[in-house]
Coordinates of C-alpha atoms and ligand atoms in Angstrom, one line a residue:
M1 CA 106.6 138.9 118.8
M2 CA 107.3 135.3 119.8
D3 CA 110.0 133.2 121.3
V4 CA 111.3 129.9 119.9
I5 CA 113.5 127.1 121.1
K6 CA 115.0 125.0 118.3
N7 CA 117.4 122.1 117.9
I8 CA 115.4 119.9 120.3
G9 CA 116.6 116.3 120.0
C10 CA 113.4 114.9 121.4
L11 CA 110.3 116.6 122.7
A12 CA 107.6 114.6 124.5
Q13 CA 104.2 116.3 124.0
C14 CA 102.2 114.2 126.4
R15 CA 98.8 114.8 124.8
P16 CA 95.7 113.3 126.3
E17 CA 95.1 110.6 123.7
G18 CA 96.8 107.2 123.7
G19 CA 97.0 106.2 127.4
Q20 CA 99.7 106.0 130.0
G21 CA 102.6 105.0 127.8
E22 CA 101.9 107.3 124.8
I23 CA 103.9 110.6 125.2
H24 CA 103.9 111.7 121.5
P25 CA 107.6 112.3 120.9
I26 CA 108.7 114.7 118.2
Y27 CA 112.3 114.4 117.0
N28 CA 114.4 117.4 115.8
A29 CA 111.6 119.6 117.2
A30 CA 110.9 123.3 117.7
L31 CA 108.6 125.0 120.1
V32 CA 107.1 128.5 119.7
W33 CA 105.4 130.6 122.4
Q34 CA 104.0 134.1 122.7
D35 CA 104.0 135.6 126.2
D36 CA 102.9 132.8 128.4
Q37 CA 101.2 130.6 125.8
I38 CA 102.4 127.9 123.4
V39 CA 101.5 128.8 119.7
W40 CA 103.3 126.1 117.7
V41 CA 105.1 122.8 118.3
G42 CA 106.4 120.3 115.7
P43 CA 109.4 119.2 113.6
E44 CA 111.8 122.1 113.1
A45 CA 111.8 121.4 109.4
E46 CA 108.1 122.4 109.3
L47 CA 108.5 125.6 111.4
P48 CA 106.4 128.3 109.6
G49 CA 108.6 131.0 108.0
D50 CA 106.2 133.8 108.9
F51 CA 107.0 133.7 112.7
L52 CA 109.1 136.7 113.8
F53 CA 111.1 135.8 116.9
E54 CA 112.1 138.1 119.7
Q55 CA 114.3 135.4 121.3
K56 CA 115.8 132.3 119.8
L57 CA 117.1 129.5 122.1
D58 CA 119.1 126.5 121.0
A59 CA 118.4 123.3 123.0
G60 CA 121.7 121.7 121.6
G61 CA 120.0 118.5 120.7
R62 CA 118.7 117.9 124.2
M63 CA 115.3 116.7 125.4
V64 CA 112.3 118.9 126.2
L65 CA 109.4 117.8 128.5
P66 CA 106.4 119.6 129.7
G67 CA 107.2 121.4 133.1
L68 CA 107.1 118.6 135.7
I69 CA 104.2 118.7 138.1
D70 CA 104.6 117.6 141.7
C71 CA 100.9 116.9 142.5
H72 CA 101.3 115.8 146.1
T73 CA 103.5 117.5 148.7
H74 CA 103.3 118.6 152.3
L75 CA 105.7 121.5 151.6
A76 CA 105.2 123.7 154.7
F77 CA 106.3 122.3 158.0
G78 CA 108.3 123.2 161.1
G79 CA 111.4 121.3 162.1
W80 CA 112.7 118.0 160.7
R81 CA 112.6 114.4 162.0
A82 CA 116.1 113.0 161.2
D83 CA 116.3 111.2 164.6
E84 CA 113.2 109.2 163.7
F85 CA 114.8 108.1 160.5
E86 CA 117.6 106.5 162.6
A87 CA 115.2 105.0 165.1
R88 CA 113.1 103.4 162.2
L89 CA 116.3 102.0 160.7
R90 CA 117.1 100.5 164.1
G91 CA 113.7 98.7 164.1
T92 CA 111.5 101.0 166.1
S93 CA 108.0 100.9 164.7
Y94 CA 106.0 103.9 163.5
L95 CA 103.5 103.4 166.3
E96 CA 106.2 103.3 169.0
I97 CA 107.7 106.5 167.6
A98 CA 104.3 108.2 167.7
K99 CA 103.9 107.0 171.4
Q100 CA 107.2 108.5 172.3
G101 CA 106.0 111.9 171.0
G102 CA 107.3 111.6 167.4
G103 CA 105.5 111.2 164.2
I104 CA 103.1 113.7 162.6
Q105 CA 102.1 115.2 165.9
S106 CA 105.7 116.3 166.6
T107 CA 105.8 118.1 163.3
V108 CA 102.4 119.7 164.2
N109 CA 104.0 121.0 167.4
E110 CA 107.0 122.5 165.5
T111 CA 104.8 124.0 162.8
R112 CA 102.6 125.7 165.4
K113 CA 105.7 127.4 166.8
A114 CA 106.9 128.6 163.4
T115 CA 105.9 132.0 162.1
K116 CA 104.5 132.6 158.7
E117 CA 107.7 134.3 157.6
Q118 CA 109.9 131.4 158.8
L119 CA 107.7 129.0 156.9
I120 CA 107.8 131.1 153.7
Q121 CA 111.5 131.3 153.8
K122 CA 111.9 127.5 154.3
C123 CA 109.5 126.7 151.5
S124 CA 111.1 129.2 149.2
G125 CA 114.4 127.3 149.5
F126 CA 112.6 124.0 148.6
L127 CA 110.9 125.6 145.6
E128 CA 114.1 127.0 144.3
Q129 CA 115.6 123.5 144.4
M130 CA 112.6 122.0 142.7
T131 CA 112.9 124.6 139.9
K132 CA 116.4 123.2 139.2
L133 CA 114.8 119.8 138.6
G134 CA 112.4 121.1 135.9
V135 CA 109.4 121.3 138.2
T136 CA 107.0 124.2 137.4
T137 CA 103.8 123.4 139.4
V138 CA 103.6 122.1 143.0
E139 CA 100.5 121.0 144.9
C140 CA 101.0 121.9 148.6
K141 CA 98.9 120.6 151.5
S142 CA 98.3 122.1 154.9
G143 CA 97.8 119.6 157.8
Y144 CA 100.6 120.4 160.3
G145 CA 98.6 123.2 162.0
L146 CA 95.4 121.4 163.0
T147 CA 93.9 124.5 164.7
V148 CA 91.9 127.1 162.9
E149 CA 94.7 129.7 163.1
D150 CA 97.5 127.4 162.2
E151 CA 95.8 125.8 159.2
I152 CA 94.9 129.2 157.9
K153 CA 98.5 130.3 158.5
L154 CA 99.8 127.4 156.3
L155 CA 97.4 128.2 153.5
E156 CA 98.4 131.8 153.7
V157 CA 102.0 130.8 153.4
Y158 CA 101.0 129.1 150.1
Q159 CA 99.0 132.1 148.9
E160 CA 102.1 134.4 149.5
L161 CA 104.5 131.9 147.8
N162 CA 102.2 132.1 144.8
Q163 CA 103.0 135.8 144.6
S164 CA 106.6 135.8 145.6
Q165 CA 108.2 133.1 143.4
P166 CA 107.7 131.8 139.9
L167 CA 106.3 128.3 140.4
T168 CA 102.5 127.7 140.5
I169 CA 101.4 126.6 144.0
V170 CA 98.1 124.7 144.2
P171 CA 96.9 124.7 147.8
T172 CA 95.1 121.8 149.4
F173 CA 93.5 121.8 152.9
L174 CA 94.5 118.7 154.9
G175 CA 93.0 119.6 158.3
A176 CA 92.0 115.9 158.5
H177 CA 95.6 114.7 158.5
I178 CA 95.4 113.1 162.0
V179 CA 93.2 113.9 165.0
P180 CA 95.5 116.2 167.1
T181 CA 96.3 114.8 170.6
E182 CA 94.3 117.5 172.4
Y183 CA 91.2 116.0 170.8
S184 CA 92.1 112.3 171.1
D185 CA 89.3 111.8 173.6
N186 CA 86.8 114.0 171.7
R187 CA 87.1 113.3 168.0
A188 CA 83.6 114.6 167.3
E189 CA 84.6 118.1 168.5
Y190 CA 87.6 118.2 166.2
I191 CA 85.4 117.1 163.3
R192 CA 83.0 119.9 164.2
L193 CA 85.9 122.3 164.1
L194 CA 86.8 121.1 160.7
T195 CA 83.4 121.1 159.2
E196 CA 81.8 124.1 160.9
E197 CA 84.8 126.5 161.3
M198 CA 87.8 125.7 159.2
L199 CA 86.1 124.6 155.9
P200 CA 83.6 127.5 155.7
R201 CA 86.4 130.1 156.3
I202 CA 88.8 128.5 153.9
G203 CA 86.0 128.2 151.3
Q204 CA 85.0 131.8 151.7
Q205 CA 88.5 133.2 151.5
K206 CA 89.3 130.8 148.7
L207 CA 92.5 129.7 150.5
A208 CA 92.4 126.1 149.1
R209 CA 91.2 124.4 145.9
F210 CA 91.1 120.9 147.3
C211 CA 90.2 119.2 150.6
D212 CA 92.2 116.0 151.3
I213 CA 91.9 113.5 154.1
F214 CA 93.8 110.5 155.6
I215 CA 91.6 107.4 155.7
E216 CA 93.5 105.0 157.9
D217 CA 93.2 103.2 161.2
T218 CA 95.5 105.8 162.8
A219 CA 93.6 108.8 161.2
Y220 CA 90.0 108.9 160.0
T221 CA 87.3 106.3 159.4
M222 CA 85.2 106.1 156.2
D223 CA 82.2 107.6 157.9
E224 CA 84.1 110.5 159.2
A225 CA 85.7 111.0 155.8
R226 CA 82.2 111.0 154.2
Q227 CA 81.1 113.7 156.6
I228 CA 84.2 115.9 156.2
L229 CA 84.4 115.6 152.4
S230 CA 80.7 116.4 151.9
A231 CA 81.2 119.5 154.1
A232 CA 84.2 120.4 151.9
A233 CA 82.2 120.1 148.7
E234 CA 79.5 122.4 150.2
C235 CA 82.2 124.9 150.8
G236 CA 83.3 124.7 147.1
L237 CA 86.4 122.6 147.5
A238 CA 87.1 119.6 145.3
V239 CA 88.1 116.3 146.9
K240 CA 91.3 114.3 147.2
V241 CA 92.0 111.2 149.4
H242 CA 95.0 109.6 151.1
A243 CA 93.8 106.0 150.5
D244 CA 94.7 102.4 151.0
Q245 CA 98.3 103.0 152.2
L246 CA 98.7 100.7 155.2
S247 CA 95.5 98.7 154.7
D248 CA 92.7 98.4 152.1
G249 CA 90.4 100.7 154.1
G250 CA 88.1 101.4 151.2
G251 CA 89.4 104.9 150.5
S252 CA 89.6 104.3 146.8
L253 CA 86.0 103.3 146.7
L254 CA 84.9 106.4 148.5
A255 CA 87.1 108.5 146.2
A256 CA 85.3 107.0 143.2
Q257 CA 81.9 107.6 144.8
L258 CA 82.6 111.2 145.6
K259 CA 84.2 111.8 142.1
A260 CA 87.5 112.9 143.8
V261 CA 90.1 114.3 141.4
S262 CA 92.6 111.8 142.8
A263 CA 93.2 109.0 145.4
D264 CA 96.8 108.8 146.5
H265 CA 99.1 106.0 147.9
L266 CA 97.1 102.9 146.9
E267 CA 99.8 100.4 148.0
Q268 CA 97.0 98.1 149.4
I269 CA 94.2 98.9 146.9
S270 CA 91.7 96.2 146.1
G271 CA 90.6 95.1 142.7
A272 CA 87.2 96.6 143.3
G273 CA 88.9 99.9 144.3
I274 CA 90.9 100.0 141.1
D275 CA 87.8 99.3 138.9
A276 CA 85.7 101.9 140.7
M277 CA 88.4 104.6 140.3
A278 CA 88.9 103.8 136.6
A279 CA 85.2 104.0 135.9
A280 CA 85.0 107.4 137.7
D281 CA 88.2 108.6 136.0
V282 CA 89.9 109.3 139.4
V283 CA 93.6 109.6 139.0
G284 CA 95.7 107.2 141.1
V285 CA 98.8 109.0 142.5
L286 CA 101.7 106.8 143.4
L287 CA 104.3 108.0 146.0
P288 CA 107.3 105.6 145.7
L289 CA 109.6 107.8 147.9
A290 CA 107.2 107.1 150.8
T291 CA 107.5 103.3 150.3
L292 CA 111.3 103.6 149.9
Y293 CA 111.6 105.4 153.3
T294 CA 109.1 103.3 155.1
Q295 CA 110.5 100.1 153.5
Q296 CA 107.1 98.9 152.4
K297 CA 106.3 97.2 149.2
P298 CA 105.8 99.7 146.4
A299 CA 102.4 100.0 144.7
N300 CA 102.0 97.9 141.6
A301 CA 101.6 100.3 138.8
R302 CA 101.3 97.6 136.1
T303 CA 98.0 96.2 137.6
L304 CA 96.6 99.8 137.9
I305 CA 97.5 100.7 134.3
E306 CA 96.3 97.4 132.9
R307 CA 92.9 97.8 134.6
G308 CA 92.5 101.3 133.0
L309 CA 93.6 103.7 135.8
K310 CA 95.5 106.9 134.9
V311 CA 98.5 106.9 137.2
A312 CA 100.4 110.0 138.4
V313 CA 103.7 110.0 140.3
S314 CA 104.6 112.5 143.0
T315 CA 107.2 112.9 145.8
D316 CA 104.8 113.2 148.9
F317 CA 107.6 115.5 150.2
N318 CA 107.1 115.7 154.0
P319 CA 109.5 115.5 157.0
G320 CA 108.4 112.0 158.1
S321 CA 107.8 109.4 155.4
A322 CA 109.3 111.2 152.4
P323 CA 111.9 113.8 153.2
S324 CA 112.9 114.4 149.6
Y325 CA 111.5 116.7 146.9
D326 CA 113.3 114.9 144.1
L327 CA 110.6 114.2 141.6
H328 CA 113.2 112.9 139.1
L329 CA 114.1 110.2 141.7
A330 CA 110.5 109.5 142.4
M331 CA 110.0 108.8 138.7
L332 CA 113.0 106.4 138.7
L333 CA 111.5 104.6 141.6
A334 CA 108.1 104.5 139.7
C335 CA 110.0 102.5 137.1
N336 CA 112.2 100.3 139.3
G337 CA 109.8 99.9 142.2
C338 CA 106.3 100.2 140.7
G339 CA 107.0 98.6 137.3
M340 CA 106.3 101.6 135.0
T341 CA 108.2 102.3 131.8
P342 CA 110.1 105.6 131.5
A343 CA 107.4 106.9 129.1
E344 CA 104.6 106.0 131.5
A345 CA 106.5 107.7 134.4
V346 CA 106.8 110.8 132.2
K347 CA 103.1 111.0 131.5
A348 CA 102.6 110.4 135.3
A349 CA 104.6 113.5 136.2
T350 CA 103.1 115.7 133.5
L351 CA 99.6 115.3 132.0
Y352 CA 98.2 112.9 134.6
A353 CA 99.7 114.9 137.4
A354 CA 97.9 117.9 135.9
Q355 CA 94.6 115.9 136.0
A356 CA 95.3 115.0 139.7
I357 CA 95.0 118.8 140.4
D358 CA 92.3 119.5 137.8
M359 CA 94.6 121.7 135.6
T360 CA 94.7 119.8 132.3
D361 CA 93.1 122.9 130.6
C362 CA 96.3 124.8 131.0
I363 CA 99.3 122.6 131.9
G364 CA 100.6 119.0 131.6
S365 CA 101.2 118.8 127.8
L366 CA 103.0 120.8 125.1
E367 CA 100.2 121.9 122.8
P368 CA 99.1 125.2 121.2
G369 CA 96.9 127.1 123.7
K370 CA 98.6 125.6 126.8
R371 CA 101.0 127.5 129.1
A372 CA 104.6 127.7 128.0
D373 CA 105.8 125.6 131.0
F374 CA 108.6 123.3 129.9
A375 CA 112.1 122.1 130.8
V376 CA 115.2 121.1 128.9
F377 CA 117.1 118.0 130.0
D378 CA 120.5 116.7 129.3
A379 CA 119.4 113.5 127.7
E380 CA 118.6 112.1 124.2
S381 CA 115.4 110.4 125.2
V382 CA 113.1 109.7 128.2
N383 CA 114.5 106.1 128.3
H384 CA 118.1 107.4 128.6
W385 CA 117.1 110.1 131.1
L386 CA 115.6 107.7 133.6
Y387 CA 118.1 104.9 132.9
H388 CA 121.3 107.0 133.3
F389 CA 120.2 108.6 136.5
R390 CA 122.4 111.6 137.4
P391 CA 122.2 114.9 139.3
E392 CA 121.6 118.2 137.6
T393 CA 120.2 116.9 134.3
C394 CA 117.8 119.8 134.0
R395 CA 119.6 122.6 132.0
M396 CA 116.7 125.1 131.7
T397 CA 113.3 125.6 133.2
V398 CA 110.8 127.9 131.5
K399 CA 107.7 129.0 133.4
K400 CA 104.8 130.9 131.7
G401 CA 107.2 131.6 128.8
R402 CA 110.0 133.0 131.0
V403 CA 113.4 131.4 131.6
I404 CA 113.5 131.0 135.4
Y405 CA 116.5 128.6 135.6
R406 CA 119.4 127.9 133.3
R407 CA 122.7 126.0 133.9
G408 CA 125.7 125.8 131.6
G409 CA 125.8 126.9 128.0
I410 CA 122.3 126.7 126.4
Ligands
LIG501 ZN1 100.9 112.6 151.6

């Protein structure tokens, strides 16, 4: 027996062909799935009569999108940094805040104090709210532990969340977030810890799929990144990079060389970096909530797209530079700040976000054979959805064929 949802005003399939702006809309559509897999999608008038349905849902003329994918978050952290928010608004620089004991290191201190249970509870609350936005998959980075035990604690939090709640959690190891203060006079020793202790254990226990790194003046150099990421590859982890955020540090070039799945941020990327990433098919992940909060100039999506890059959009949810998990808002900012069209932003939070976490074989588009992950939105089209920005537009979220959230009559 199968399930069907009918009376869909507009369904965006988001198939691979056609580039960033092509989302393959079907009007007056129906979608059929069996267990956790899509078996048919098309105009309702063409729905084969031999399907027998267990459950029939009526979308009421609303819009259906593939389940949204937040492909870049720092979900598990102790404490918050609201006072820093005020200090930054009063003109205190990021560097000054870090000197006064704030910044990433202060979250590291709070995260080390938190128990696994406390972190799981906090993350569960975030994930429940993300479900209500139509999000069905979330990439989650470690990186606020920065000791062997605390990094493994964070990755185990993600492992347990994968069992205890419906959204798919994709874990990334970000031990190379910053150099923790206790190693500021001995960077080499921390890098040894990363490459010889953390990575082999994480690889062996399969606690992370990806290894990420911050390439920045305040974090890691290109040479250090090369060393850490090649160790990661040897331990069976694929590679991601936080690149070219505050300066064109060459992170995008390295990402292309190492065939990373994605390079993220890219506000300051060079033309050579864009071309290298496009040639190597590395997804560029834009994080417009981070530029909103840090009051920097947003990345220019138009240039990236015109030069052949696949662009994804994500929240970068973290307690410092992007304390919001609102992917819908990030997509609006991708339009108004980065210059994307609504259709381009939709592909950026579905199929290309799936490619940024190497999961296009099972999620990111609505096609037979893929997972039945989708959401119903109160809108007549993607243009109207992102233009008339409102809270609670998501009316239903379906994960692996199961309704996990529903609001109002549907
Ligand atoms: Zn980030």
